[in-house]
Amino acid sequence: MRTTDFHLVTRKETPQDAEIISHQLMIRTGMIRKLGAGLYTWAPLGLRVLQKVEQIIREEMNASGALEMLMPAVQPKELWEETGRIEDFGGQLLAIHDRAQRDYFFGPTHEEVITDFVRNEINSYKQLPINFYQIQTKFRDEIRPRFGVMRSREFIMKDAYSFHLTQDSLAVTYQKMHQAYTNIINRIGLEFRCVLADSGAIGGSGSQEFHVIADSGEDAIMYSDTGDYAANLEKCEAVSLLNERAAPTAALQKVATPEQKTIEAVASFLQVDKTSTVKTLLVEGTEQPVALVLRGDHTLNEVKAGNLAVVASPLRMLNEAEIKATAGCDAGSIGVKDLHCLIVVDQTVANMSDFVCGANEEGHHYTGVNWDRDATYDLVKDIRDAQVGEPSPDGVGTLQMARGIEVGHIFQLGNKYSKAMNAVVLNEQGKSQAMEMGCYGMGVTRMVAAAIEQNHDDKGIIWPANIAPFSVAILPMNYQKSQRVKQAADQLYAELTALGIEVILDDRKVRPGFMMSDFELLGIPHQVIIGDRALDNDEVEYRHRVDMQSQNISRDTIKSFLSGQIKA
Ligand code: ATP
Ligand code: MG
């Protein structure tokens, strides 16, 4: 490709709404352009990368035995009524209707559609197991679309759905998908981690997420420093930090804490460590208000709390008036003694003794509080965030934290959808049985942004070789005026193209400095600068985008040098 035949529109300025580097660089290179909130056009440059990612995904999915298909993006509302998921997805569903006022959703995911397809197509165990996938546009009306294509409203997902007679068969395909995802991200060339995950609105039992490691990642990943344990913070088990409860030593005392509204303030006023205090949060329950009790230095894990049967979903903190009605005080003074609602304590809290808590009376706290003697609880649950430095829940090593971008999520769904939608097969005994199901999502558009997030410097993108829009950039100095430069550049361009290498030749009439910085921004891995001075020695200048170290290479060998580099 010659730049004058291509659409290359780079920008110097960083767009104002682009908070993270990948978004900035995708706009500055002209890969994407914004149409509306969470809606982006993929320009030819961006599409070249996107299609490479897609192709790697397609090849690995095919190699795993999955079958590609394509379902409609527009889905009849009735299907979603069968599974009762309209509520779960809440505002994320884009509702549309046709001229006859029939209701549809633009698909945010395709469990319903595939299950409908399968219940009509598959009726015998002999047709199982089977794994279908598609690469398709989804729409989710995200509350806060942000970071460009990282969290957009319209995006491309690879989604696969497998069907089985038994859970064992599901486990086999799940493992194959785990391997396929590992292969895909390795081929794209990104550093990642596979972690235990919460199953969220999709449902089912086991699930794992694949995260590309990057400081800007929205997710916190907890992992053992010496073991294999790794989990999303949402899911990471937080162990009890106290093995057993010590016997009470202090007497219960009510103390005035007139100005102290936070745990920090109370602890410093009473001259105790935050680890000797507990905090009580009131949330909406399914039957009655629920008090969630944490040690003062711990934070509530909203996903874990929201998953409790006694807690209303989605999790909602009680407002001021509701707190007053339940505890008789403001949020800063709630405590566990004489609190009349369902009390859920964290595992560590259950083993605390002689602790400090609110007195359910404004401006007062209790010290020397002890379970059983002064207060009781109803349930002990893991409801807090695990913290760096704690023991890993599997007992191997201590927990560390990294930031991750979720690019894939694999689930063992079981028969949640097949039961709801009556997707059954006849088993070997001729009996009707609901199918076991797995689903496997991968964010194709997000993967491109994640790749940039992990591979850039202050000059621009540094494309991993397998997804670079072009492998080689030929940058002639003075192409318009020097016949010799033009001839050498055109010749190398023709020779490399004939080898099947993707080359971009910059034949624009621009200043050398401008051209160089444009290609640093664009991040093309191999850059060949052709100028009169090196040509005097029958040489060209070569540099790789990673280190940008120049070396002169003779014109005779540049072709084999490059093809060697690219194959390697
Ligand atoms: P997230 O927690 O980031 O919202 P999710 O759990 O909703 O993701 P899934 O339903 O598992 O995501 O979808 C599969 C994949 O689709 C995700 O792993 C992610 O890579 C991608 N994806 C999900 N939502 C978006 C979005 N709004 N924009 C771009 N990609 C997305
Ligand atoms: Mg989501």
XYZ file of C-alpha atoms and ligand atoms in Angstrom:
600
model
C 0.000 0.000 0.000
C 1.152 3.492 -0.796
C 0.109 6.153 1.671
C -1.266 8.314 -1.150
C -3.604 5.453 -2.080
C -4.509 4.832 1.557
C -6.481 6.857 4.056
C -3.900 8.074 6.537
C -5.048 10.931 8.741
C -2.954 11.272 11.884
C -3.448 13.912 14.538
C -1.013 15.647 16.844
C -3.551 16.669 19.458
C -4.855 14.305 22.064
C -8.651 14.288 22.029
C -10.162 15.715 25.208
C -12.472 12.849 26.070
C -9.753 10.205 25.665
C -8.652 9.314 29.194
C -6.518 6.262 28.500
C -3.587 5.849 26.166
C -5.130 3.295 23.801
C -8.103 5.550 23.178
C -5.798 8.523 22.566
C -3.562 6.582 20.199
C -6.440 5.022 18.282
C -7.822 8.502 17.615
C -4.426 10.071 16.890
C -3.492 7.352 14.395
C -6.947 7.577 12.802
C -7.789 3.921 13.488
C -11.202 4.818 14.862
C -13.503 7.821 14.791
C -16.341 8.564 17.161
C -19.858 8.707 15.791
C -21.756 9.065 19.067
C -21.503 7.952 22.700
C -19.940 4.485 22.643
C -20.209 4.265 18.835
C -17.083 4.134 16.679
C -16.243 3.838 13.009
C -13.282 1.595 12.231
C -11.280 3.382 9.522
C -9.301 1.231 7.050
C -6.167 1.392 9.218
C -7.999 0.204 12.335
C -9.895 -2.445 10.428
C -6.641 -4.035 9.244
C -5.707 -4.698 12.884
C -9.201 -5.764 13.861
C -9.340 -8.290 11.035
C -6.019 -9.790 12.076
C -7.271 -10.278 15.597
C -10.460 -11.788 14.188
C -8.502 -14.137 11.972
C -6.344 -15.441 14.812
C -9.476 -16.012 16.873
C -11.184 -17.763 13.954
C -8.219 -20.051 13.288
C -7.895 -21.112 16.921
C -11.633 -21.614 17.326
C -11.730 -23.740 14.185
C -8.713 -25.709 15.372
C -10.550 -26.443 18.642
C -13.368 -28.019 16.647
C -15.892 -25.190 17.093
C -18.156 -24.429 14.113
C -18.587 -20.887 12.838
C -22.096 -19.599 12.191
C -23.866 -16.248 12.211
C -27.021 -15.356 14.129
C -29.177 -12.256 13.744
C -28.208 -9.252 15.836
C -31.889 -8.412 16.270
C -33.666 -10.767 18.683
C -37.404 -11.135 19.381
C -38.331 -10.048 22.901
C -40.300 -13.277 23.489
C -37.055 -15.262 23.625
C -35.881 -13.129 26.517
C -39.198 -13.636 28.262
C -38.587 -17.375 28.157
C -35.394 -17.057 30.201
C -36.579 -14.123 32.299
C -33.333 -12.252 31.711
C -34.806 -8.876 30.744
C -34.619 -7.803 34.408
C -31.057 -9.099 34.843
C -29.777 -7.102 31.914
C -31.691 -4.037 33.048
C -30.943 -0.874 31.152
C -28.239 -2.480 29.011
C -30.778 -3.861 26.542
C -31.422 -1.726 23.494
C -35.144 -2.189 22.792
C -36.406 -1.666 19.260
C -39.696 -2.280 17.514
C -40.767 -2.781 13.962
C -43.602 -1.133 12.029
C -46.098 -3.632 13.452
C -44.973 -2.621 16.953
C -43.380 -6.013 17.594
C -40.642 -5.778 20.219
C -37.017 -6.733 19.709
C -33.667 -6.281 21.384
C -30.398 -5.605 19.656
C -28.429 -8.582 20.994
C -26.060 -7.939 23.920
C -25.260 -11.686 23.926
C -26.808 -14.744 22.253
C -27.626 -17.498 24.767
C -31.340 -17.262 23.957
C -30.915 -17.276 20.187
C -28.484 -20.200 20.111
C -30.617 -22.212 22.525
C -33.610 -21.636 20.266
C -31.559 -22.753 17.260
C -30.289 -25.842 19.055
C -33.646 -26.944 20.466
C -34.951 -27.016 16.913
C -31.882 -28.602 15.313
C -30.683 -31.118 17.844
C -32.780 -33.884 19.323
C -30.421 -36.790 19.952
C -27.386 -37.288 22.144
C -25.686 -38.578 18.987
C -25.476 -34.987 17.712
C -23.570 -33.945 20.850
C -21.231 -32.502 21.891
C -21.265 -29.516 19.583
C -19.760 -26.042 19.864
C -21.014 -23.150 17.703
C -19.425 -19.720 17.489
C -19.851 -16.429 15.703
C -17.994 -13.151 15.389
C -20.575 -10.446 15.523
C -21.645 -6.966 16.550
C -23.278 -6.657 19.965
C -24.956 -3.700 21.611
C -25.040 -2.974 25.342
C -26.332 0.326 26.578
C -23.491 0.712 29.078
C -24.174 3.294 31.809
C -20.769 4.845 31.212
C -19.355 4.007 27.811
C -15.723 5.074 28.044
C -12.146 4.485 26.972
C -13.095 4.347 23.284
C -13.652 0.806 22.030
C -12.553 -0.609 25.397
C -16.036 -0.091 26.811
C -18.238 0.972 23.955
C -21.933 0.413 23.408
C -21.574 -1.251 20.024
C -18.689 -3.721 19.903
C -17.628 -6.944 18.259
C -17.595 -10.141 20.265
C -16.638 -13.667 19.449
C -19.225 -15.740 21.246
C -19.310 -19.526 21.372
C -21.907 -21.849 22.862
C -21.402 -25.539 23.463
C -24.030 -28.227 24.132
C -23.562 -31.552 25.872
C -25.294 -34.589 27.261
C -23.208 -34.633 30.445
C -21.298 -32.294 32.714
C -18.143 -34.296 32.021
C -18.474 -33.576 28.326
C -19.017 -29.892 29.113
C -15.855 -29.905 31.221
C -13.870 -31.289 28.262
C -15.030 -28.552 25.867
C -14.578 -25.898 28.566
C -10.968 -27.013 28.855
C -10.570 -26.846 25.059
C -11.868 -23.283 25.091
C -9.459 -22.464 27.894
C -6.651 -23.735 25.675
C -7.977 -21.928 22.576
C -8.131 -18.614 24.480
C -4.615 -19.169 25.763
C -3.416 -19.824 22.203
C -5.242 -16.776 20.830
C -3.797 -14.307 23.315
C -0.339 -15.842 23.002
C -0.485 -15.502 19.211
C -1.660 -11.917 19.467
C 1.392 -11.485 21.665
C -0.035 -10.142 24.903
C 0.804 -10.804 28.523
C -2.296 -12.117 30.268
C -3.646 -14.006 33.234
C -6.563 -16.396 33.515
C -8.475 -15.879 36.753
C -11.472 -17.262 38.642
C -14.475 -15.041 38.035
C -17.947 -14.213 39.238
C -20.595 -15.461 36.824
C -22.742 -12.294 36.949
C -25.886 -11.891 34.833
C -24.918 -14.758 32.513
C -25.343 -17.235 35.393
C -24.132 -20.802 35.827
C -21.478 -22.331 38.032
C -17.780 -22.141 37.154
C -16.256 -19.350 35.133
C -12.863 -17.882 34.357
C -11.816 -14.590 32.848
C -8.817 -13.830 30.669
C -7.196 -10.523 31.498
C -4.603 -8.601 29.558
C -2.313 -7.079 32.179
C -2.229 -3.257 31.979
C -2.106 -0.471 34.562
C -5.221 1.131 33.116
C -7.235 -2.102 33.470
C -10.634 -1.674 35.082
C -10.374 -4.942 37.001
C -8.232 -5.798 39.990
C -6.645 -9.232 39.699
C -5.483 -10.975 42.839
C -2.857 -13.675 42.515
C -0.617 -15.721 44.748
C 3.032 -14.657 44.689
C 4.257 -18.245 44.806
C 1.238 -20.409 43.878
C -1.226 -20.793 40.989
C -4.207 -19.113 42.587
C -5.535 -16.119 40.622
C -8.967 -14.521 40.815
C -10.784 -11.350 39.966
C -11.022 -9.218 43.124
C -14.820 -9.510 42.745
C -14.474 -13.237 43.264
C -11.242 -13.630 45.251
C -11.938 -15.432 48.488
C -10.967 -13.401 51.554
C -9.969 -15.766 54.330
C -10.531 -15.198 58.036
C -7.545 -13.296 59.394
C -8.222 -14.565 62.919
C -8.081 -18.296 63.447
C -10.091 -18.284 66.621
C -11.961 -15.860 68.811
C -10.108 -14.741 71.936
C -12.010 -14.598 75.215
C -13.359 -11.157 76.216
C -11.034 -9.100 78.415
C -12.702 -5.693 78.348
C -15.963 -4.494 79.813
C -18.594 -3.027 77.535
C -18.515 0.758 77.650
C -20.472 3.461 75.867
C -18.313 6.435 74.911
C -19.212 9.812 73.447
C -17.781 10.360 69.960
C -19.447 13.669 69.155
C -17.601 14.663 65.976
C -16.311 11.269 64.803
C -18.257 10.075 61.781
C -15.730 7.814 60.054
C -13.811 4.745 61.151
C -10.545 6.713 60.848
C -11.855 9.471 63.085
C -13.306 7.082 65.670
C -10.145 4.949 65.790
C -7.834 7.909 66.229
C -10.137 9.553 68.796
C -10.276 6.348 70.865
C -6.579 5.677 70.183
C -7.171 2.170 68.868
C -6.105 0.553 65.636
C -8.711 0.336 62.861
C -8.354 -3.444 63.134
C -10.053 -3.245 66.543
C -13.132 -1.559 65.095
C -16.024 -2.851 63.035
C -18.227 -0.959 60.610
C -21.827 -1.783 59.851
C -23.430 -1.084 56.480
C -27.161 -1.372 55.944
C -28.434 -2.679 52.620
C -31.775 -3.665 51.216
C -32.609 -7.304 51.942
C -34.970 -9.706 50.249
C -37.179 -9.826 53.346
C -35.814 -7.327 55.861
C -32.925 -4.864 55.950
C -29.529 -6.542 56.169
C -26.540 -5.303 58.181
C -23.187 -6.161 56.610
C -20.440 -6.047 59.219
C -16.762 -5.631 58.308
C -13.569 -4.970 60.209
C -12.803 -1.244 60.165
C -9.867 -1.505 57.758
C -11.687 -3.788 55.295
C -13.812 -2.889 52.286
C -17.139 -4.340 51.230
C -17.084 -6.577 48.163
C -20.323 -5.561 46.491
C -20.391 -8.539 44.143
C -20.072 -11.073 46.961
C -22.640 -9.210 49.060
C -25.026 -8.887 46.112
C -24.824 -12.645 45.536
C -26.104 -13.449 49.062
C -29.630 -14.888 49.010
C -30.722 -12.587 51.850
C -29.561 -9.440 50.027
C -31.688 -7.788 47.328
C -30.184 -7.696 43.868
C -28.837 -5.325 42.650
C -27.164 -4.347 45.905
C -28.558 -1.099 47.300
C -27.391 0.800 50.385
C -30.208 2.069 52.571
C -30.736 5.831 52.420
C -30.612 8.169 55.408
C -34.293 7.818 56.271
C -34.201 4.023 55.991
C -31.088 3.866 58.184
C -32.801 6.025 60.783
C -35.856 3.758 60.720
C -33.749 0.595 61.084
C -30.938 1.621 63.454
C -32.335 4.812 64.988
C -29.261 6.853 64.092
C -27.208 8.179 61.176
C -24.832 6.096 59.046
C -21.794 7.010 61.198
C -23.156 5.472 64.411
C -24.617 2.109 63.375
C -23.457 -0.833 65.497
C -24.216 -4.476 66.095
C -25.538 -4.279 69.668
C -29.332 -4.153 69.800
C -29.600 -3.786 66.042
C -32.888 -5.233 64.874
C -32.353 -6.602 61.398
C -30.585 -9.543 59.806
C -26.878 -9.318 60.710
C -24.284 -10.798 58.356
C -20.686 -10.639 59.554
C -17.490 -11.199 57.665
C -15.429 -14.239 58.665
C -12.754 -12.111 60.319
C -15.346 -10.103 62.249
C -16.885 -13.316 63.603
C -13.610 -13.998 65.420
C -13.046 -10.516 66.829
C -13.315 -9.723 70.508
C -13.126 -6.508 72.564
C -13.994 -4.427 69.504
C -15.382 -0.967 68.903
C -18.666 -0.347 67.062
C -21.371 2.294 66.765
C -23.965 2.493 69.540
C -26.988 3.081 67.288
C -27.196 6.463 68.948
C -25.865 9.554 67.265
C -22.468 10.638 68.589
C -21.817 7.426 70.526
C -19.793 4.229 70.176
C -19.275 1.155 72.277
C -15.855 -0.179 73.212
C -15.109 -3.653 74.565
C -17.876 -5.276 72.531
C -17.894 -9.073 72.450
C -19.995 -11.534 70.501
C -22.506 -13.609 72.438
C -22.010 -11.504 75.574
C -23.068 -8.154 74.038
C -24.339 -8.857 70.558
C -25.226 -11.665 68.174
C -25.148 -12.208 64.452
C -27.210 -14.359 62.071
C -24.779 -15.366 59.326
C -21.029 -15.534 58.732
C -20.109 -14.894 55.094
C -17.148 -13.783 53.021
C -18.314 -10.277 52.094
C -15.089 -8.304 51.899
C -12.377 -7.572 49.354
C -9.236 -9.616 49.782
C -6.191 -7.420 50.334
C -2.600 -7.491 49.139
C -0.367 -9.304 51.617
C -3.047 -11.655 52.943
C -2.647 -15.427 52.718
C -3.789 -16.834 49.382
C -7.066 -18.733 49.907
C -5.514 -21.980 48.644
C -2.892 -21.725 51.366
C 0.025 -21.211 48.961
C 1.801 -17.852 49.209
C 0.400 -14.382 49.777
C -1.854 -12.298 47.569
C -0.550 -9.698 45.146
C -2.578 -7.390 42.914
C -2.341 -6.415 39.259
C -4.684 -4.463 36.988
C -6.280 -6.327 34.109
C -8.441 -5.736 31.054
C -11.029 -8.491 30.659
C -10.773 -9.725 27.079
C -12.461 -13.094 27.511
C -14.811 -14.942 29.806
C -15.626 -18.656 29.724
C -18.561 -20.193 31.609
C -19.943 -23.593 32.491
C -23.609 -22.700 32.397
C -25.089 -26.111 33.152
C -28.741 -26.377 32.182
C -29.979 -22.929 33.199
C -30.927 -21.928 29.643
C -31.727 -25.342 28.259
C -34.213 -25.940 31.097
C -35.802 -22.517 30.788
C -36.160 -22.922 27.030
C -36.808 -26.645 26.965
C -33.769 -27.566 24.897
C -33.763 -31.320 25.323
C -32.302 -34.381 23.636
C -33.093 -38.066 23.871
C -30.342 -39.796 25.809
C -29.026 -43.338 25.270
C -32.029 -44.730 27.134
C -34.416 -42.831 24.880
C -35.317 -40.475 27.717
C -35.666 -36.743 27.252
C -32.963 -34.727 29.044
C -32.040 -31.014 29.209
C -28.693 -30.317 27.569
C -25.650 -29.079 29.481
C -24.319 -25.827 28.100
C -21.169 -23.731 28.104
C -20.608 -20.218 26.750
C -17.392 -18.481 25.837
C -17.078 -14.766 25.033
C -14.132 -12.786 23.745
C -14.065 -9.041 23.099
C -12.603 -8.597 19.624
C -12.689 -4.815 19.476
C -11.597 -4.560 23.113
C -8.629 -6.838 22.348
C -7.247 -4.227 19.919
C -7.416 -1.511 22.570
C -5.893 -3.874 25.158
C -3.008 -4.643 22.795
C -2.204 -0.927 22.544
C -2.619 -0.417 26.260
C 0.134 -3.002 26.799
C 2.344 -2.009 23.855
C 3.157 1.664 23.494
C 5.680 4.306 24.489
C 5.576 8.087 24.593
C 5.946 8.235 20.797
C 3.042 5.957 19.930
C 1.949 2.391 19.363
C 4.391 -0.552 19.266
C 2.393 -3.215 17.431
C 2.941 -6.860 18.312
C 4.085 -8.442 15.036
C 1.042 -10.626 14.418
C -1.535 -7.852 14.514
C 0.404 -4.899 13.070
C -1.561 -3.198 10.272
C 1.586 -3.441 8.111
C 4.801 -5.310 8.836
C 7.176 -2.987 7.036
C 7.159 0.762 6.454
C 9.350 2.084 3.660
C 10.163 5.682 4.414
C 11.905 7.353 1.458
C 13.574 10.686 2.117
C 12.945 12.976 -0.826
C 10.863 10.502 -2.827
C 9.449 13.301 -4.959
C 12.820 14.753 -6.008
C 15.454 12.017 -5.927
C 15.048 9.584 -8.798
C 17.481 7.230 -7.135
C 15.556 7.173 -3.845
C 12.270 6.689 -5.673
C 13.680 3.846 -7.730
C 15.177 2.069 -4.671
C 11.991 2.509 -2.632
C 9.700 1.325 -5.423
C 11.907 -1.680 -6.071
C 12.023 -2.776 -2.418
C 8.281 -2.210 -2.190
C 7.645 -4.447 -5.201
C 10.012 -7.164 -3.995
C 8.622 -7.337 -0.456
C 5.038 -7.231 -1.709
C 5.838 -10.123 -4.044
C 6.982 -12.095 -0.974
C 3.557 -11.590 0.558
C 4.848 -9.118 3.159
C 2.478 -6.292 4.067
C 4.315 -3.086 3.261
C 3.352 0.533 3.428
C 5.419 2.966 1.374
C 5.117 6.589 2.389
C 5.062 8.479 -0.904
C 3.533 11.601 0.595
C 5.261 14.898 0.004
C 6.026 15.585 3.662
C 9.062 16.610 5.678
C 11.287 13.713 6.844
C 10.788 14.561 10.531
C 7.043 14.550 10.084
C 7.148 11.216 8.283
C 9.355 9.651 10.967
C 7.169 10.751 13.845
C 4.039 9.646 12.003
C 5.433 6.135 11.690
C 6.589 6.073 15.284
C 3.017 6.953 16.196
C 1.635 4.270 13.860
C 3.943 1.678 15.382
C 4.830 -0.331 12.253
C 7.379 -2.931 13.480
C 10.020 -2.766 10.729
C 10.981 0.594 9.295
C 13.317 1.052 6.323
C 14.546 4.558 5.653
C 15.841 5.143 2.156
C 17.948 8.255 1.578
C 20.616 9.446 -0.822
C 23.386 9.339 1.765
C 23.060 5.625 2.562
C 22.421 4.834 -1.076
C 25.894 6.244 -1.829
C 27.163 3.096 -0.045
C 24.451 0.980 -1.586
C 22.769 0.775 1.815
C 19.477 1.531 3.496
C 18.764 2.354 7.131
C 16.753 -0.136 9.196
C 15.188 0.161 12.612
C 12.721 -1.802 14.662
C 9.923 0.071 16.390
C 10.709 -1.532 19.764
C 14.191 -0.060 20.239
C 14.428 2.362 17.282
C 18.165 1.612 16.968
C 19.323 2.448 13.437
C 21.542 0.101 11.520
C 22.672 0.294 7.926
C 22.040 -2.754 5.805
C 23.181 -3.316 2.261
C 20.535 -3.179 -0.443
C 21.456 -6.721 -1.506
C 20.566 -8.222 1.848
C 17.709 -6.040 3.112
C 15.098 -8.240 1.486
C 16.314 -11.481 3.069
C 17.031 -9.652 6.333
C 13.424 -8.458 6.526
C 11.826 -11.726 5.546
C 14.013 -13.452 8.162
C 12.923 -10.938 10.808
C 9.267 -11.317 9.910
C 9.288 -15.108 9.897
C 11.147 -15.292 13.193
P -17.342 -6.216 31.582
O -17.248 -6.766 32.981
O -16.081 -5.626 31.090
O -18.543 -5.358 31.383
P -18.818 -8.496 30.797
O -18.596 -9.395 31.942
O -20.067 -7.732 30.721
O -17.580 -7.501 30.658
P -19.191 -10.673 28.907
O -20.667 -10.603 28.980
O -18.503 -11.826 29.505
O -18.568 -9.320 29.449
O -18.755 -10.504 27.372
C -17.646 -11.171 26.777
C -16.538 -10.213 26.391
O -17.026 -9.122 25.614
C -15.864 -9.558 27.577
O -14.888 -10.395 28.119
C -15.266 -8.306 26.952
O -14.003 -8.600 26.396
C -16.236 -7.976 25.840
N -17.094 -6.833 26.217
C -18.108 -6.822 27.110
N -18.675 -5.608 27.194
C -17.989 -4.816 26.322
C -18.084 -3.437 25.950
N -19.008 -2.654 26.467
N -17.218 -2.960 25.014
C -16.284 -3.763 24.463
N -16.143 -5.057 24.775
C -16.980 -5.590 25.692
Mg -20.488 -5.754 31.143
